[in-house]
Amino acid sequence: MCAVVGHSEAVSLREITAANLDAVRALAVTATQSEYVAGVAESLVEAAETPDARPWYRAVYAGDEPVGFVMLSDGITVDNPAYLGPYFLWRLLVDTRHQGKGYGSEALRLAVEHVRTRPDARVLLTSCGQGSDSPLGFYLRNGFRQTGQVHEGEVVLELDLASPVTSG
């Protein structure tokens, strides 16, 4: 999956391998943003500890440089109240050095493209906290809407997969 953002380099989602693991783990958000999103290393541990949540994760690349990380629950089949799904945007982060360049919106669009390949996928859910650096506005600008639900203290949002992702 690949796309071009403005005049920037092509954005793609790539598997995390032994060759890029250290560079991807080194990606970080600001201290305030870290209150809202877990880092890559913590996310990979969580994915390994919860295989029934069907984690699917990729590094976000701009050209040949890792700039972010995305992780989904990709078709949860178990009934577990700790999980939202079956399709859930679990993590999305763009390294602090690369924010404001459109990589987050492009990574989201590519992740949504992936979920749309699933024949039973109708809605992509996500959740986020609220506050000054909350990603809530980002998700609303990109086509998500609030469901009115709260899960584990976070606002739940949904994206109708029949609708295009609006760039925000």
PDB file of C-alpha atoms in Angstrom:
ATOM      1  CA  MET A   1       0.000   0.000   0.000  1.00  0.00           C
ATOM      2  CA  CYS A   2       1.422   3.298  -1.048  1.00  0.00           C
ATOM      3  CA  ALA A   3       0.315   6.880  -1.555  1.00  0.00           C
ATOM      4  CA  VAL A   4       1.901  10.260  -2.174  1.00  0.00           C
ATOM      5  CA  VAL A   5       1.259  13.135   0.247  1.00  0.00           C
ATOM      6  CA  GLY A   6       1.497  16.576  -1.347  1.00  0.00           C
ATOM      7  CA  HIS A   7       5.059  17.063  -2.530  1.00  0.00           C
ATOM      8  CA  SER A   8       6.371  14.650   0.077  1.00  0.00           C
ATOM      9  CA  GLU A   9       7.677  11.191  -0.453  1.00  0.00           C
ATOM     10  CA  ALA A  10       5.360   8.246  -0.975  1.00  0.00           C
ATOM     11  CA  VAL A  11       3.760   6.974   2.241  1.00  0.00           C
ATOM     12  CA  SER A  12       3.484   3.225   2.709  1.00  0.00           C
ATOM     13  CA  LEU A  13       2.762   0.649   5.392  1.00  0.00           C
ATOM     14  CA  ARG A  14       5.493  -1.965   5.752  1.00  0.00           C
ATOM     15  CA  GLU A  15       5.926  -5.064   7.856  1.00  0.00           C
ATOM     16  CA  ILE A  16       8.129  -4.741  10.891  1.00  0.00           C
ATOM     17  CA  THR A  17      11.117  -7.039  10.516  1.00  0.00           C
ATOM     18  CA  ALA A  18      14.437  -7.603  12.247  1.00  0.00           C
ATOM     19  CA  ALA A  19      15.955  -5.138   9.764  1.00  0.00           C
ATOM     20  CA  ASN A  20      13.719  -2.194  10.746  1.00  0.00           C
ATOM     21  CA  LEU A  21      12.635  -3.101  14.293  1.00  0.00           C
ATOM     22  CA  ASP A  22      15.097  -0.841  16.119  1.00  0.00           C
ATOM     23  CA  ALA A  23      14.296   2.185  13.934  1.00  0.00           C
ATOM     24  CA  VAL A  24      10.558   1.647  14.371  1.00  0.00           C
ATOM     25  CA  ARG A  25      10.863   1.152  18.137  1.00  0.00           C
ATOM     26  CA  ALA A  26      12.757   4.468  18.333  1.00  0.00           C
ATOM     27  CA  LEU A  27       9.763   6.424  16.975  1.00  0.00           C
ATOM     28  CA  ALA A  28       8.241   8.653  19.655  1.00  0.00           C
ATOM     29  CA  VAL A  29       5.534  11.241  20.194  1.00  0.00           C
ATOM     30  CA  THR A  30       5.736  14.276  22.480  1.00  0.00           C
ATOM     31  CA  ALA A  31       5.565  13.762  26.251  1.00  0.00           C
ATOM     32  CA  THR A  32       2.014  15.157  26.331  1.00  0.00           C
ATOM     33  CA  GLN A  33       0.907  12.971  23.408  1.00  0.00           C
ATOM     34  CA  SER A  34       2.314   9.910  25.173  1.00  0.00           C
ATOM     35  CA  GLU A  35      -0.549  10.314  27.657  1.00  0.00           C
ATOM     36  CA  TYR A  36      -2.886   9.377  24.789  1.00  0.00           C
ATOM     37  CA  VAL A  37      -0.957   6.805  22.772  1.00  0.00           C
ATOM     38  CA  ALA A  38       1.371   4.009  23.825  1.00  0.00           C
ATOM     39  CA  GLY A  39       4.776   3.736  22.193  1.00  0.00           C
ATOM     40  CA  VAL A  40       5.801   1.169  19.618  1.00  0.00           C
ATOM     41  CA  ALA A  41       7.654  -1.161  22.012  1.00  0.00           C
ATOM     42  CA  GLU A  42       4.707  -1.265  24.428  1.00  0.00           C
ATOM     43  CA  SER A  43       2.306  -1.813  21.517  1.00  0.00           C
ATOM     44  CA  LEU A  44       4.311  -4.768  20.190  1.00  0.00           C
ATOM     45  CA  VAL A  45       4.350  -6.355  23.653  1.00  0.00           C
ATOM     46  CA  GLU A  46       0.589  -5.827  23.960  1.00  0.00           C
ATOM     47  CA  ALA A  47       0.052  -7.390  20.525  1.00  0.00           C
ATOM     48  CA  ALA A  48       2.094 -10.447  21.514  1.00  0.00           C
ATOM     49  CA  GLU A  49       0.168 -10.812  24.790  1.00  0.00           C
ATOM     50  CA  THR A  50      -3.291 -10.565  23.172  1.00  0.00           C
ATOM     51  CA  PRO A  51      -3.296 -12.683  20.003  1.00  0.00           C
ATOM     52  CA  ASP A  52      -7.082 -13.155  20.227  1.00  0.00           C
ATOM     53  CA  ALA A  53      -7.431  -9.392  19.599  1.00  0.00           C
ATOM     54  CA  ARG A  54      -6.074 -10.191  16.107  1.00  0.00           C
ATOM     55  CA  PRO A  55      -3.320  -7.545  16.056  1.00  0.00           C
ATOM     56  CA  TRP A  56      -2.136  -6.368  12.644  1.00  0.00           C
ATOM     57  CA  TYR A  57       0.618  -3.778  12.754  1.00  0.00           C
ATOM     58  CA  ARG A  58       2.857  -1.962  10.317  1.00  0.00           C
ATOM     59  CA  ALA A  59       5.501   0.716  10.240  1.00  0.00           C
ATOM     60  CA  VAL A  60       4.502   3.890   8.428  1.00  0.00           C
ATOM     61  CA  TYR A  61       7.166   4.920   5.926  1.00  0.00           C
ATOM     62  CA  ALA A  62       7.738   8.150   4.008  1.00  0.00           C
ATOM     63  CA  GLY A  63       9.968   7.017   1.188  1.00  0.00           C
ATOM     64  CA  ASP A  64      12.545   4.792   2.869  1.00  0.00           C
ATOM     65  CA  GLU A  65      12.287   6.357   6.321  1.00  0.00           C
ATOM     66  CA  PRO A  66      10.077   5.026   9.125  1.00  0.00           C
ATOM     67  CA  VAL A  67       7.934   7.914  10.405  1.00  0.00           C
ATOM     68  CA  GLY A  68       5.130   6.198  12.310  1.00  0.00           C
ATOM     69  CA  PHE A  69       3.311   3.094  13.461  1.00  0.00           C
ATOM     70  CA  VAL A  70      -0.210   1.748  13.067  1.00  0.00           C
ATOM     71  CA  MET A  71      -1.881  -1.236  14.748  1.00  0.00           C
ATOM     72  CA  LEU A  72      -5.358  -2.637  14.212  1.00  0.00           C
ATOM     73  CA  SER A  73      -7.511  -5.370  15.616  1.00  0.00           C
ATOM     74  CA  ASP A  74      -8.114  -7.155  12.343  1.00  0.00           C
ATOM     75  CA  GLY A  75     -11.296  -9.188  12.667  1.00  0.00           C
ATOM     76  CA  ILE A  76     -11.753 -10.101  16.326  1.00  0.00           C
ATOM     77  CA  THR A  77     -13.734 -13.335  16.596  1.00  0.00           C
ATOM     78  CA  VAL A  78     -13.866 -13.786  20.391  1.00  0.00           C
ATOM     79  CA  ASP A  79     -16.401 -12.203  22.710  1.00  0.00           C
ATOM     80  CA  ASN A  80     -14.260 -10.232  25.142  1.00  0.00           C
ATOM     81  CA  PRO A  81     -15.602  -7.019  26.721  1.00  0.00           C
ATOM     82  CA  ALA A  82     -12.049  -5.620  26.827  1.00  0.00           C
ATOM     83  CA  TYR A  83     -12.012  -5.516  23.012  1.00  0.00           C
ATOM     84  CA  LEU A  84     -13.841  -3.247  20.614  1.00  0.00           C
ATOM     85  CA  GLY A  85     -14.284  -4.543  17.117  1.00  0.00           C
ATOM     86  CA  PRO A  86     -14.206  -6.663  15.159  1.00  0.00           C
ATOM     87  CA  TYR A  87     -12.148  -3.932  13.441  1.00  0.00           C
ATOM     88  CA  PHE A  88     -10.474  -1.453  15.747  1.00  0.00           C
ATOM     89  CA  LEU A  89      -7.751   1.140  15.171  1.00  0.00           C
ATOM     90  CA  TRP A  90      -5.685   0.259  18.205  1.00  0.00           C
ATOM     91  CA  ARG A  91      -2.663   2.547  17.707  1.00  0.00           C
ATOM     92  CA  LEU A  92      -1.651   5.307  15.338  1.00  0.00           C
ATOM     93  CA  LEU A  93       1.391   7.429  15.958  1.00  0.00           C
ATOM     94  CA  VAL A  94       3.643   9.671  13.937  1.00  0.00           C
ATOM     95  CA  ASP A  95       7.088  10.467  15.285  1.00  0.00           C
ATOM     96  CA  THR A  96       7.358  13.977  16.686  1.00  0.00           C
ATOM     97  CA  ARG A  97       9.939  14.930  14.018  1.00  0.00           C
ATOM     98  CA  HIS A  98       7.480  14.075  11.244  1.00  0.00           C
ATOM     99  CA  GLN A  99       4.196  15.477  12.546  1.00  0.00           C
ATOM    100  CA  GLY A 100       2.283  18.077  10.559  1.00  0.00           C
ATOM    101  CA  LYS A 101       3.275  16.632   7.188  1.00  0.00           C
ATOM    102  CA  GLY A 102       0.105  14.632   6.482  1.00  0.00           C
ATOM    103  CA  TYR A 103       1.627  11.250   7.334  1.00  0.00           C
ATOM    104  CA  GLY A 104      -0.971  10.466  10.010  1.00  0.00           C
ATOM    105  CA  SER A 105      -3.910  11.057   7.668  1.00  0.00           C
ATOM    106  CA  GLU A 106      -2.222   9.062   4.920  1.00  0.00           C
ATOM    107  CA  ALA A 107      -1.390   6.185   7.290  1.00  0.00           C
ATOM    108  CA  LEU A 108      -5.006   6.181   8.445  1.00  0.00           C
ATOM    109  CA  ARG A 109      -6.230   6.089   4.845  1.00  0.00           C
ATOM    110  CA  LEU A 110      -3.937   3.142   4.076  1.00  0.00           C
ATOM    111  CA  ALA A 111      -5.053   1.278   7.221  1.00  0.00           C
ATOM    112  CA  VAL A 112      -8.696   1.856   6.238  1.00  0.00           C
ATOM    113  CA  GLU A 113      -7.908   0.499   2.758  1.00  0.00           C
ATOM    114  CA  HIS A 114      -6.571  -2.644   4.444  1.00  0.00           C
ATOM    115  CA  VAL A 115      -9.717  -3.104   6.554  1.00  0.00           C
ATOM    116  CA  ARG A 116     -11.923  -2.554   3.496  1.00  0.00           C
ATOM    117  CA  THR A 117     -10.400  -5.718   1.973  1.00  0.00           C
ATOM    118  CA  ARG A 118     -12.215  -7.725   4.640  1.00  0.00           C
ATOM    119  CA  PRO A 119     -15.599  -8.852   3.252  1.00  0.00           C
ATOM    120  CA  ASP A 120     -17.428  -8.480   6.589  1.00  0.00           C
ATOM    121  CA  ALA A 121     -15.943  -5.082   7.516  1.00  0.00           C
ATOM    122  CA  ARG A 122     -18.574  -2.338   7.749  1.00  0.00           C
ATOM    123  CA  VAL A 123     -17.228  -0.053  10.507  1.00  0.00           C
ATOM    124  CA  LEU A 124     -13.783   0.743  11.885  1.00  0.00           C
ATOM    125  CA  LEU A 125     -13.831   1.699  15.546  1.00  0.00           C
ATOM    126  CA  THR A 126     -11.260   3.588  17.560  1.00  0.00           C
ATOM    127  CA  SER A 127     -11.149   5.321  20.923  1.00  0.00           C
ATOM    128  CA  CYS A 128      -9.251   8.200  22.429  1.00  0.00           C
ATOM    129  CA  GLY A 129      -8.969  10.291  25.537  1.00  0.00           C
ATOM    130  CA  GLN A 130      -9.959  13.926  25.667  1.00  0.00           C
ATOM    131  CA  GLY A 131      -7.691  16.852  26.439  1.00  0.00           C
ATOM    132  CA  SER A 132      -5.520  19.497  24.837  1.00  0.00           C
ATOM    133  CA  ASP A 133      -3.367  17.045  22.836  1.00  0.00           C
ATOM    134  CA  SER A 134      -6.077  14.432  22.311  1.00  0.00           C
ATOM    135  CA  PRO A 135      -6.308  13.041  18.771  1.00  0.00           C
ATOM    136  CA  LEU A 136     -10.120  13.461  18.825  1.00  0.00           C
ATOM    137  CA  GLY A 137     -10.083  16.388  16.376  1.00  0.00           C
ATOM    138  CA  PHE A 138      -7.805  14.450  14.009  1.00  0.00           C
ATOM    139  CA  TYR A 139     -10.242  11.529  13.904  1.00  0.00           C
ATOM    140  CA  LEU A 140     -13.273  13.781  13.419  1.00  0.00           C
ATOM    141  CA  ARG A 141     -11.521  15.599  10.535  1.00  0.00           C
ATOM    142  CA  ASN A 142     -10.808  12.220   8.967  1.00  0.00           C
ATOM    143  CA  GLY A 143     -14.431  11.068   8.881  1.00  0.00           C
ATOM    144  CA  PHE A 144     -14.918   9.359  12.236  1.00  0.00           C
ATOM    145  CA  ARG A 145     -17.937  10.233  14.333  1.00  0.00           C
ATOM    146  CA  GLN A 146     -18.505   9.845  18.054  1.00  0.00           C
ATOM    147  CA  THR A 147     -20.751   6.911  18.966  1.00  0.00           C
ATOM    148  CA  GLY A 148     -21.770   8.286  22.370  1.00  0.00           C
ATOM    149  CA  GLN A 149     -20.083   5.333  24.062  1.00  0.00           C
ATOM    150  CA  VAL A 150     -17.127   5.382  26.422  1.00  0.00           C
ATOM    151  CA  HIS A 151     -14.811   2.385  26.700  1.00  0.00           C
ATOM    152  CA  GLU A 152     -12.245   2.156  29.485  1.00  0.00           C
ATOM    153  CA  GLY A 153     -12.470   5.922  29.972  1.00  0.00           C
ATOM    154  CA  GLU A 154     -12.041   6.804  26.292  1.00  0.00           C
ATOM    155  CA  VAL A 155     -14.517   8.224  23.790  1.00  0.00           C
ATOM    156  CA  VAL A 156     -15.472   5.643  21.141  1.00  0.00           C
ATOM    157  CA  LEU A 157     -15.534   6.716  17.503  1.00  0.00           C
ATOM    158  CA  GLU A 158     -16.556   4.918  14.336  1.00  0.00           C
ATOM    159  CA  LEU A 159     -15.834   5.274  10.654  1.00  0.00           C
ATOM    160  CA  ASP A 160     -18.389   3.994   8.159  1.00  0.00           C
ATOM    161  CA  LEU A 161     -16.236   2.020   5.737  1.00  0.00           C
ATOM    162  CA  ALA A 162     -18.603   2.803   2.882  1.00  0.00           C
ATOM    163  CA  SER A 163     -17.608   6.469   3.194  1.00  0.00           C
ATOM    164  CA  PRO A 164     -14.313   7.924   1.953  1.00  0.00           C
ATOM    165  CA  VAL A 165     -11.726   8.969   4.491  1.00  0.00           C
ATOM    166  CA  THR A 166     -11.552  12.744   4.378  1.00  0.00           C
ATOM    167  CA  SER A 167      -8.086  14.176   4.628  1.00  0.00           C
ATOM    168  CA  GLY A 168      -7.510  16.140   7.794  1.00  0.00           C
TER     169      GLY A 168
END
